[in-house]
Every structure is written in C-alpha cells, then in structure tokens.
C-alpha cells in the first residue's frame, strides 16, 4: 500500500474537530486543475460517443463555464443536472465548480414532479438537461423561479479568447454539491457535500485502493448517486486515470469494455457482478486488467 497521508486534527464547520489529511487541495477544482496540468495528454473520459484527454476536458469545461457565466451563473448558485452517464455530465459538473457554484445532480428516472420539487427546494438558478429524459424534465410553470435551461447539445466546447473566471471566494468547509435522498419516508432531502468532504473521500479511495493515473475506472452505476459521483467520477479524475462511462448496464457491454479499455477498477452492486458471473461466455473475455471490483 502507498504511504498513508499525514493526518492531523483540525477545527471545521465552526466547532467540530475533524481528523484531516495533510497536505490536500482546498477545493475540488484545485485538485482537478493540478491533475490537468500534470497529465494533459492522458485519456480522461470515454463514453459511447466521445473520447478525450485531460487537456480537452479542460477546454470543454472552460467552454461550458464561459457559457454559464454569460447566463448569469455566479458563486453559490445552484444548478440542476438532469444527465445520465455521459461526458457532458462531467463537463457540466466541473464547469459549475469552476465558477464556484453548486451542482445538484438528479436521477434521470425521476418523474417531472419530483425533479420540480428538487429544483424548487434548492432554489436552482438553472438546469442543464438531456432532452432524451423528457419525462423527468419539469414544466416551466412548475419551476417559476428558475432563470434558465441549457440543453446538452447546446453546450459550448471551448471558451472565447480571454475567458478568465474570477477565483471563487470560498473555503473548503463551503458547500460543493447537493445530492437528494430517495424520499422513501417523505419528501426528498438535500444532503450537503462540502469541498472538504469530497476531497477526503477521493483521497480515502485513492489511498486504500492504491489508485493511480495508470488505472481505468468503469462507471455503470448512476453518476448522480454518491457512489458513482464520488467513488468513481471524482476519485478517477482526482488521480488522473481514465473514466469509462456506460449509460445503461448491460453484462456483455461491461465485459467488452473491461477487455477493450483494460478496466482495473469499478464499483457496482452485487446483482450486477452475479449477472456477469452467470454468463456462459464469461471465460471468453480477457478480464486480467480488473483488480478491484468493489460494491456497497
């Protein structure tokens, strides 16, 4: 196992003593920008449509951020994300953080009344969405205070010359992301994730699973859930490895991707692993690259 980061007690969230890693990035985008500078030519994202490097990811993020800034997005604003496992989810997520705003990922399988509730509850300034998930897109009258909507096909791929977003005035205890509970016993509640919490989770996964830029992660669970978002998306980008995104779980597709992309790490639910193990053609696939199959 790699050397354990130093740990020291610190006071956070006004008066809580928290065991913290040191050194560490203060903000999520500080960590990601460091990775982009270190590994610009390494593959960052792969989905069914695109494949691009960390340098291209940075360009796409800045393009989206410039567009959101033009729409009026500023630090602290909430933005709903109604996107499945595709590259635009990551681009939008990082672009929102680039401006110091707060992403609110939502399950694309929700019905429109549920997503309307979430957008109203968090006071979302806008929504980035995929029109393919039309049953989850709320009507304008149901989210009267939301100022704008951006369809993924309209996201800018590069920023205009001179784009230089102001450094967000915020600290690591500040809100980074809101993930809503399933609402099984009432209305969904927004769980507040801080930059401090996300950074530490990324460092925990990277250290204990010994992840490096040489790894390749496969995302088949929803990126809008904390497992997909933190354990896979952010942890993968946080070490500079390759993130392969699959929109819908399919056993043969997972096995094919594992072989073709030399997947070394994934997090799924036990039923997914069982379905793959039950395949009669399992041994036909070269899965020798896979060293971590985590679940929770």
mmCIF file of C-alpha atoms in Angstrom:
data_model
loop_
_atom_site.group_PDB
_atom_site.id
_atom_site.type_symbol
_atom_site.label_atom_id
_atom_site.label_comp_id
_atom_site.label_asym_id
_atom_site.label_seq_id
_atom_site.Cartn_x
_atom_site.Cartn_y
_atom_site.Cartn_z
ATOM 1 C CA UNK A 1 0.000 0.000 0.000
ATOM 2 C CA UNK A 2 1.183 3.539 -0.735
ATOM 3 C CA UNK A 3 2.322 5.713 2.144
ATOM 4 C CA UNK A 4 -0.564 6.904 4.289
ATOM 5 C CA UNK A 5 -1.037 10.690 4.080
ATOM 6 C CA UNK A 6 -0.327 12.583 7.272
ATOM 7 C CA UNK A 7 -3.380 13.049 9.488
ATOM 8 C CA UNK A 8 -3.931 15.850 11.952
ATOM 9 C CA UNK A 9 -6.870 17.184 13.962
ATOM 10 C CA UNK A 10 -8.392 20.427 12.696
ATOM 11 C CA UNK A 11 -11.418 22.528 13.582
ATOM 12 C CA UNK A 12 -14.044 22.741 10.820
ATOM 13 C CA UNK A 13 -17.713 23.657 10.449
ATOM 14 C CA UNK A 14 -17.374 26.268 13.229
ATOM 15 C CA UNK A 15 -16.571 23.978 16.163
ATOM 16 C CA UNK A 16 -16.050 20.372 15.066
ATOM 17 C CA UNK A 17 -12.689 18.675 15.493
ATOM 18 C CA UNK A 18 -12.052 16.596 12.390
ATOM 19 C CA UNK A 19 -9.173 14.247 11.511
ATOM 20 C CA UNK A 20 -7.846 15.597 8.214
ATOM 21 C CA UNK A 21 -5.304 14.577 5.599
ATOM 22 C CA UNK A 22 -2.368 16.901 5.075
ATOM 23 C CA UNK A 23 -1.358 18.072 2.537
ATOM 24 C CA UNK A 24 -4.533 18.316 0.421
ATOM 25 C CA UNK A 25 -6.296 20.529 -2.074
ATOM 26 C CA UNK A 26 -8.721 23.011 -0.537
ATOM 27 C CA UNK A 27 -11.289 22.989 -3.364
ATOM 28 C CA UNK A 28 -12.330 20.247 -5.769
ATOM 29 C CA UNK A 29 -11.251 22.201 -8.853
ATOM 30 C CA UNK A 30 -7.855 22.857 -7.283
ATOM 31 C CA UNK A 31 -7.302 19.092 -7.264
ATOM 32 C CA UNK A 32 -8.629 18.638 -10.812
ATOM 33 C CA UNK A 33 -6.600 21.550 -12.214
ATOM 34 C CA UNK A 34 -3.474 20.014 -10.709
ATOM 35 C CA UNK A 35 -4.217 16.736 -12.468
ATOM 36 C CA UNK A 36 -4.894 18.501 -15.792
ATOM 37 C CA UNK A 37 -1.532 20.274 -15.533
ATOM 38 C CA UNK A 38 0.248 17.026 -14.639
ATOM 39 C CA UNK A 39 -1.374 14.695 -17.189
ATOM 40 C CA UNK A 40 -2.724 16.817 -20.085
ATOM 41 C CA UNK A 41 -2.333 14.127 -22.735
ATOM 42 C CA UNK A 42 -3.686 11.169 -20.740
ATOM 43 C CA UNK A 43 -7.184 9.960 -21.573
ATOM 44 C CA UNK A 44 -9.699 11.465 -19.163
ATOM 45 C CA UNK A 45 -13.145 10.415 -20.393
ATOM 46 C CA UNK A 46 -14.598 7.750 -22.651
ATOM 47 C CA UNK A 47 -18.283 7.227 -23.374
ATOM 48 C CA UNK A 48 -20.253 5.769 -26.256
ATOM 49 C CA UNK A 49 -19.813 8.992 -28.262
ATOM 50 C CA UNK A 50 -16.505 10.616 -27.344
ATOM 51 C CA UNK A 51 -13.001 10.024 -26.064
ATOM 52 C CA UNK A 52 -10.844 12.899 -24.915
ATOM 53 C CA UNK A 53 -7.772 13.846 -22.929
ATOM 54 C CA UNK A 54 -7.448 15.900 -19.767
ATOM 55 C CA UNK A 55 -6.379 18.873 -21.910
ATOM 56 C CA UNK A 56 -9.550 18.549 -23.984
ATOM 57 C CA UNK A 57 -11.599 18.088 -20.824
ATOM 58 C CA UNK A 58 -10.201 21.391 -19.535
ATOM 59 C CA UNK A 59 -11.106 23.098 -22.811
ATOM 60 C CA UNK A 60 -14.657 21.722 -22.709
ATOM 61 C CA UNK A 61 -15.080 22.709 -19.047
ATOM 62 C CA UNK A 62 -13.966 26.275 -19.732
ATOM 63 C CA UNK A 63 -16.305 26.483 -22.719
ATOM 64 C CA UNK A 64 -19.254 25.422 -20.610
ATOM 65 C CA UNK A 65 -18.199 27.688 -17.733
ATOM 66 C CA UNK A 66 -17.994 30.716 -20.036
ATOM 67 C CA UNK A 67 -21.474 29.932 -21.304
ATOM 68 C CA UNK A 68 -22.873 29.563 -17.783
ATOM 69 C CA UNK A 69 -21.200 32.797 -16.730
ATOM 70 C CA UNK A 70 -22.901 34.535 -19.649
ATOM 71 C CA UNK A 71 -26.220 33.142 -18.432
ATOM 72 C CA UNK A 72 -25.541 34.875 -15.124
ATOM 73 C CA UNK A 73 -24.287 31.981 -13.000
ATOM 74 C CA UNK A 74 -22.160 33.067 -10.065
ATOM 75 C CA UNK A 75 -20.696 31.678 -6.843
ATOM 76 C CA UNK A 76 -23.130 29.854 -4.607
ATOM 77 C CA UNK A 77 -25.851 29.457 -7.247
ATOM 78 C CA UNK A 78 -27.434 26.020 -7.545
ATOM 79 C CA UNK A 79 -27.642 24.246 -10.912
ATOM 80 C CA UNK A 80 -29.716 21.124 -11.550
ATOM 81 C CA UNK A 81 -28.110 18.372 -13.639
ATOM 82 C CA UNK A 82 -30.524 16.053 -15.409
ATOM 83 C CA UNK A 83 -27.959 13.974 -17.275
ATOM 84 C CA UNK A 84 -27.070 10.292 -17.450
ATOM 85 C CA UNK A 85 -23.614 8.686 -17.560
ATOM 86 C CA UNK A 86 -22.078 10.629 -20.407
ATOM 87 C CA UNK A 87 -19.178 13.036 -20.838
ATOM 88 C CA UNK A 88 -21.422 16.115 -20.672
ATOM 89 C CA UNK A 89 -22.266 15.247 -17.071
ATOM 90 C CA UNK A 90 -18.614 15.564 -16.063
ATOM 91 C CA UNK A 91 -18.058 18.677 -18.184
ATOM 92 C CA UNK A 92 -21.097 20.417 -16.679
ATOM 93 C CA UNK A 93 -20.203 19.344 -13.144
ATOM 94 C CA UNK A 94 -16.684 20.772 -13.369
ATOM 95 C CA UNK A 95 -17.849 23.928 -15.178
ATOM 96 C CA UNK A 96 -20.243 24.687 -12.323
ATOM 97 C CA UNK A 97 -17.407 24.233 -9.819
ATOM 98 C CA UNK A 98 -15.152 26.397 -11.986
ATOM 99 C CA UNK A 99 -17.500 29.311 -11.211
ATOM 100 C CA UNK A 100 -17.857 28.483 -7.522
ATOM 101 C CA UNK A 101 -21.460 27.360 -7.955
ATOM 102 C CA UNK A 102 -23.165 24.224 -6.625
ATOM 103 C CA UNK A 103 -24.225 21.280 -8.840
ATOM 104 C CA UNK A 104 -27.391 19.380 -7.927
ATOM 105 C CA UNK A 105 -27.318 16.028 -9.799
ATOM 106 C CA UNK A 106 -30.745 14.410 -10.215
ATOM 107 C CA UNK A 107 -31.793 10.879 -11.107
ATOM 108 C CA UNK A 108 -32.964 10.801 -14.740
ATOM 109 C CA UNK A 109 -35.506 8.125 -13.783
ATOM 110 C CA UNK A 110 -37.413 10.570 -11.582
ATOM 111 C CA UNK A 111 -40.758 11.895 -12.789
ATOM 112 C CA UNK A 112 -41.121 15.606 -13.568
ATOM 113 C CA UNK A 113 -42.958 16.439 -10.295
ATOM 114 C CA UNK A 114 -40.002 15.038 -8.306
ATOM 115 C CA UNK A 115 -37.366 16.973 -10.235
ATOM 116 C CA UNK A 116 -39.523 20.123 -9.985
ATOM 117 C CA UNK A 117 -39.619 19.679 -6.205
ATOM 118 C CA UNK A 118 -35.827 19.323 -6.027
ATOM 119 C CA UNK A 119 -35.187 22.363 -8.228
ATOM 120 C CA UNK A 120 -37.580 24.497 -6.194
ATOM 121 C CA UNK A 121 -36.304 23.192 -2.869
ATOM 122 C CA UNK A 122 -32.665 24.036 -3.603
ATOM 123 C CA UNK A 123 -33.537 27.309 -5.340
ATOM 124 C CA UNK A 124 -31.852 26.316 -8.595
ATOM 125 C CA UNK A 125 -30.797 29.158 -10.874
ATOM 126 C CA UNK A 126 -30.816 26.870 -13.896
ATOM 127 C CA UNK A 127 -30.983 23.369 -15.324
ATOM 128 C CA UNK A 128 -28.628 21.502 -17.662
ATOM 129 C CA UNK A 129 -30.546 18.628 -19.221
ATOM 130 C CA UNK A 130 -30.695 15.928 -21.860
ATOM 131 C CA UNK A 131 -33.989 16.086 -23.804
ATOM 132 C CA UNK A 132 -33.878 12.289 -24.061
ATOM 133 C CA UNK A 133 -35.132 12.221 -20.467
ATOM 134 C CA UNK A 134 -38.299 14.143 -21.291
ATOM 135 C CA UNK A 135 -40.452 12.517 -18.592
ATOM 136 C CA UNK A 136 -38.122 13.923 -15.917
ATOM 137 C CA UNK A 137 -37.989 17.495 -17.272
ATOM 138 C CA UNK A 138 -40.333 19.766 -15.316
ATOM 139 C CA UNK A 139 -42.647 22.255 -16.986
ATOM 140 C CA UNK A 140 -41.586 25.899 -16.794
ATOM 141 C CA UNK A 141 -44.645 26.804 -14.718
ATOM 142 C CA UNK A 142 -43.643 24.212 -12.128
ATOM 143 C CA UNK A 143 -40.256 25.886 -11.509
ATOM 144 C CA UNK A 144 -41.215 29.574 -11.807
ATOM 145 C CA UNK A 145 -38.103 30.976 -10.120
ATOM 146 C CA UNK A 146 -35.588 29.097 -12.271
ATOM 147 C CA UNK A 147 -33.967 31.557 -14.685
ATOM 148 C CA UNK A 148 -32.565 29.411 -17.493
ATOM 149 C CA UNK A 149 -32.272 25.977 -19.095
ATOM 150 C CA UNK A 150 -29.395 24.618 -21.151
ATOM 151 C CA UNK A 151 -29.732 21.571 -23.386
ATOM 152 C CA UNK A 152 -26.578 19.459 -23.640
ATOM 153 C CA UNK A 153 -26.394 19.736 -27.426
ATOM 154 C CA UNK A 154 -26.054 23.487 -26.944
ATOM 155 C CA UNK A 155 -23.063 23.370 -24.594
ATOM 156 C CA UNK A 156 -20.079 25.329 -25.949
ATOM 157 C CA UNK A 157 -16.955 23.224 -26.477
ATOM 158 C CA UNK A 158 -14.406 25.982 -25.960
ATOM 159 C CA UNK A 159 -14.249 29.341 -24.229
ATOM 160 C CA UNK A 160 -13.864 32.649 -26.071
ATOM 161 C CA UNK A 161 -10.431 34.266 -26.071
ATOM 162 C CA UNK A 162 -9.657 35.965 -22.819
ATOM 163 C CA UNK A 163 -12.045 33.922 -20.694
ATOM 164 C CA UNK A 164 -10.677 34.026 -17.168
ATOM 165 C CA UNK A 165 -13.216 33.270 -14.445
ATOM 166 C CA UNK A 166 -12.593 35.005 -11.155
ATOM 167 C CA UNK A 167 -11.277 32.715 -8.444
ATOM 168 C CA UNK A 168 -14.286 31.775 -6.297
ATOM 169 C CA UNK A 169 -14.220 33.346 -2.850
ATOM 170 C CA UNK A 170 -14.860 30.224 -0.816
ATOM 171 C CA UNK A 171 -13.265 27.777 1.562
ATOM 172 C CA UNK A 172 -13.083 24.034 1.958
ATOM 173 C CA UNK A 173 -15.917 23.968 4.501
ATOM 174 C CA UNK A 174 -18.259 25.547 1.951
ATOM 175 C CA UNK A 175 -20.991 23.698 0.103
ATOM 176 C CA UNK A 176 -19.800 21.889 -3.029
ATOM 177 C CA UNK A 177 -22.716 19.697 -4.081
ATOM 178 C CA UNK A 178 -26.260 18.736 -3.077
ATOM 179 C CA UNK A 179 -27.477 15.159 -3.512
ATOM 180 C CA UNK A 180 -31.116 14.435 -2.751
ATOM 181 C CA UNK A 181 -32.281 11.395 -0.805
ATOM 182 C CA UNK A 182 -34.814 8.995 -2.333
ATOM 183 C CA UNK A 183 -37.623 10.369 -0.199
ATOM 184 C CA UNK A 184 -38.982 6.949 0.772
ATOM 185 C CA UNK A 185 -40.498 8.239 4.028
ATOM 186 C CA UNK A 186 -41.381 11.742 2.889
ATOM 187 C CA UNK A 187 -40.124 14.442 0.570
ATOM 188 C CA UNK A 188 -36.510 14.083 -0.637
ATOM 189 C CA UNK A 189 -33.966 15.967 1.463
ATOM 190 C CA UNK A 190 -30.855 17.628 0.144
ATOM 191 C CA UNK A 191 -27.648 16.132 1.555
ATOM 192 C CA UNK A 192 -24.935 18.795 1.585
ATOM 193 C CA UNK A 193 -21.443 17.751 0.479
ATOM 194 C CA UNK A 194 -18.567 20.110 1.210
ATOM 195 C CA UNK A 195 -15.292 20.505 -0.654
ATOM 196 C CA UNK A 196 -13.526 19.174 2.445
ATOM 197 C CA UNK A 197 -15.665 16.035 2.458
ATOM 198 C CA UNK A 198 -15.327 15.325 -1.257
ATOM 199 C CA UNK A 199 -11.547 15.840 -1.233
ATOM 200 C CA UNK A 200 -11.147 13.497 1.741
ATOM 201 C CA UNK A 201 -13.363 10.831 0.170
ATOM 202 C CA UNK A 202 -11.299 10.975 -3.023
ATOM 203 C CA UNK A 203 -8.097 10.629 -1.008
ATOM 204 C CA UNK A 204 -9.500 7.722 1.026
ATOM 205 C CA UNK A 205 -10.470 5.754 -2.102
ATOM 206 C CA UNK A 206 -7.219 6.540 -3.900
ATOM 207 C CA UNK A 207 -5.045 5.525 -0.951
ATOM 208 C CA UNK A 208 -6.789 2.374 0.227
ATOM 209 C CA UNK A 209 -7.423 1.039 -3.288
ATOM 210 C CA UNK A 210 -3.953 2.130 -4.437
ATOM 211 C CA UNK A 211 -5.309 4.000 -7.454
ATOM 212 C CA UNK A 212 -3.004 5.944 -9.776
ATOM 213 C CA UNK A 213 -3.048 7.560 -13.200
ATOM 214 C CA UNK A 214 -2.383 4.102 -14.661
ATOM 215 C CA UNK A 215 -5.828 2.828 -13.645
ATOM 216 C CA UNK A 216 -9.009 2.800 -15.707
ATOM 217 C CA UNK A 217 -12.380 3.036 -13.959
ATOM 218 C CA UNK A 218 -15.720 1.838 -15.303
ATOM 219 C CA UNK A 219 -18.878 3.754 -14.355
ATOM 220 C CA UNK A 220 -22.118 1.815 -14.801
ATOM 221 C CA UNK A 221 -23.926 2.893 -11.631
ATOM 222 C CA UNK A 222 -25.572 6.349 -11.904
ATOM 223 C CA UNK A 223 -23.190 9.302 -11.731
ATOM 224 C CA UNK A 224 -25.988 11.150 -9.932
ATOM 225 C CA UNK A 225 -25.668 8.845 -6.894
ATOM 226 C CA UNK A 226 -22.937 9.373 -4.306
ATOM 227 C CA UNK A 227 -21.268 6.072 -5.258
ATOM 228 C CA UNK A 228 -20.959 6.956 -8.923
ATOM 229 C CA UNK A 229 -20.174 10.613 -8.301
ATOM 230 C CA UNK A 230 -17.553 10.308 -5.565
ATOM 231 C CA UNK A 231 -16.193 6.740 -5.616
ATOM 232 C CA UNK A 232 -15.851 6.671 -9.408
ATOM 233 C CA UNK A 233 -16.130 10.021 -11.209
ATOM 234 C CA UNK A 234 -14.271 12.219 -8.744
ATOM 235 C CA UNK A 235 -11.835 9.581 -7.494
ATOM 236 C CA UNK A 236 -10.855 8.667 -11.058
ATOM 237 C CA UNK A 237 -10.359 12.287 -12.136
ATOM 238 C CA UNK A 238 -8.655 13.045 -8.837
ATOM 239 C CA UNK A 239 -5.763 10.687 -9.609
ATOM 240 C CA UNK A 240 -5.614 11.313 -13.361
ATOM 241 C CA UNK A 241 -6.867 7.924 -14.500
ATOM 242 C CA UNK A 242 -9.261 7.064 -17.330
ATOM 243 C CA UNK A 243 -13.008 7.097 -16.658
ATOM 244 C CA UNK A 244 -15.142 4.942 -18.971
ATOM 245 C CA UNK A 245 -18.867 5.744 -18.751
ATOM 246 C CA UNK A 246 -21.721 3.405 -19.699
ATOM 247 C CA UNK A 247 -25.258 4.820 -19.719
ATOM 248 C CA UNK A 248 -27.191 1.607 -19.154
ATOM 249 C CA UNK A 249 -25.937 -1.568 -17.500
ATOM 250 C CA UNK A 250 -25.505 -4.474 -19.883
ATOM 251 C CA UNK A 251 -23.481 -7.525 -18.907
ATOM 252 C CA UNK A 252 -21.896 -8.160 -22.300
ATOM 253 C CA UNK A 253 -21.104 -4.464 -22.769
ATOM 254 C CA UNK A 254 -19.403 -4.340 -19.355
ATOM 255 C CA UNK A 255 -17.270 -7.371 -20.207
ATOM 256 C CA UNK A 256 -16.405 -5.977 -23.635
ATOM 257 C CA UNK A 257 -15.459 -2.591 -22.179
ATOM 258 C CA UNK A 258 -13.380 -4.193 -19.453
ATOM 259 C CA UNK A 259 -11.412 -6.079 -22.086
ATOM 260 C CA UNK A 260 -11.112 -3.247 -24.620
ATOM 261 C CA UNK A 261 -10.354 -0.411 -22.190
ATOM 262 C CA UNK A 262 -8.321 -2.531 -19.741
ATOM 263 C CA UNK A 263 -10.584 -1.596 -16.849
ATOM 264 C CA UNK A 264 -8.882 -2.063 -13.482
ATOM 265 C CA UNK A 265 -11.453 -0.634 -11.083
ATOM 266 C CA UNK A 266 -15.221 -0.393 -10.740
ATOM 267 C CA UNK A 267 -17.955 -0.161 -8.136
ATOM 268 C CA UNK A 268 -21.227 -1.972 -8.808
ATOM 269 C CA UNK A 269 -23.987 -3.662 -6.842
ATOM 270 C CA UNK A 270 -23.725 -7.432 -6.148
ATOM 271 C CA UNK A 271 -26.539 -8.267 -8.577
ATOM 272 C CA UNK A 272 -24.502 -6.806 -11.449
ATOM 273 C CA UNK A 273 -21.489 -8.972 -10.631
ATOM 274 C CA UNK A 274 -23.744 -12.025 -10.287
ATOM 275 C CA UNK A 275 -25.284 -11.446 -13.717
ATOM 276 C CA UNK A 276 -21.829 -11.364 -15.276
ATOM 277 C CA UNK A 277 -20.652 -14.454 -13.403
ATOM 278 C CA UNK A 278 -23.697 -16.378 -14.661
ATOM 279 C CA UNK A 279 -22.812 -15.793 -18.315
ATOM 280 C CA UNK A 280 -21.752 -18.958 -20.121
ATOM 281 C CA UNK A 281 -19.318 -16.981 -22.271
ATOM 282 C CA UNK A 282 -17.586 -15.264 -19.319
ATOM 283 C CA UNK A 283 -14.251 -17.016 -19.908
ATOM 284 C CA UNK A 284 -14.138 -15.716 -23.484
ATOM 285 C CA UNK A 285 -13.286 -12.231 -22.214
ATOM 286 C CA UNK A 286 -9.848 -11.115 -21.082
ATOM 287 C CA UNK A 287 -10.516 -9.614 -17.661
ATOM 288 C CA UNK A 288 -6.914 -9.806 -16.431
ATOM 289 C CA UNK A 289 -6.716 -5.992 -16.041
ATOM 290 C CA UNK A 290 -9.533 -5.946 -13.452
ATOM 291 C CA UNK A 291 -8.014 -5.874 -9.959
ATOM 292 C CA UNK A 292 -10.775 -4.140 -7.943
ATOM 293 C CA UNK A 293 -14.470 -4.989 -8.093
ATOM 294 C CA UNK A 294 -15.927 -3.019 -5.198
ATOM 295 C CA UNK A 295 -19.524 -2.931 -4.031
ATOM 296 C CA UNK A 296 -21.628 -1.367 -1.319
#
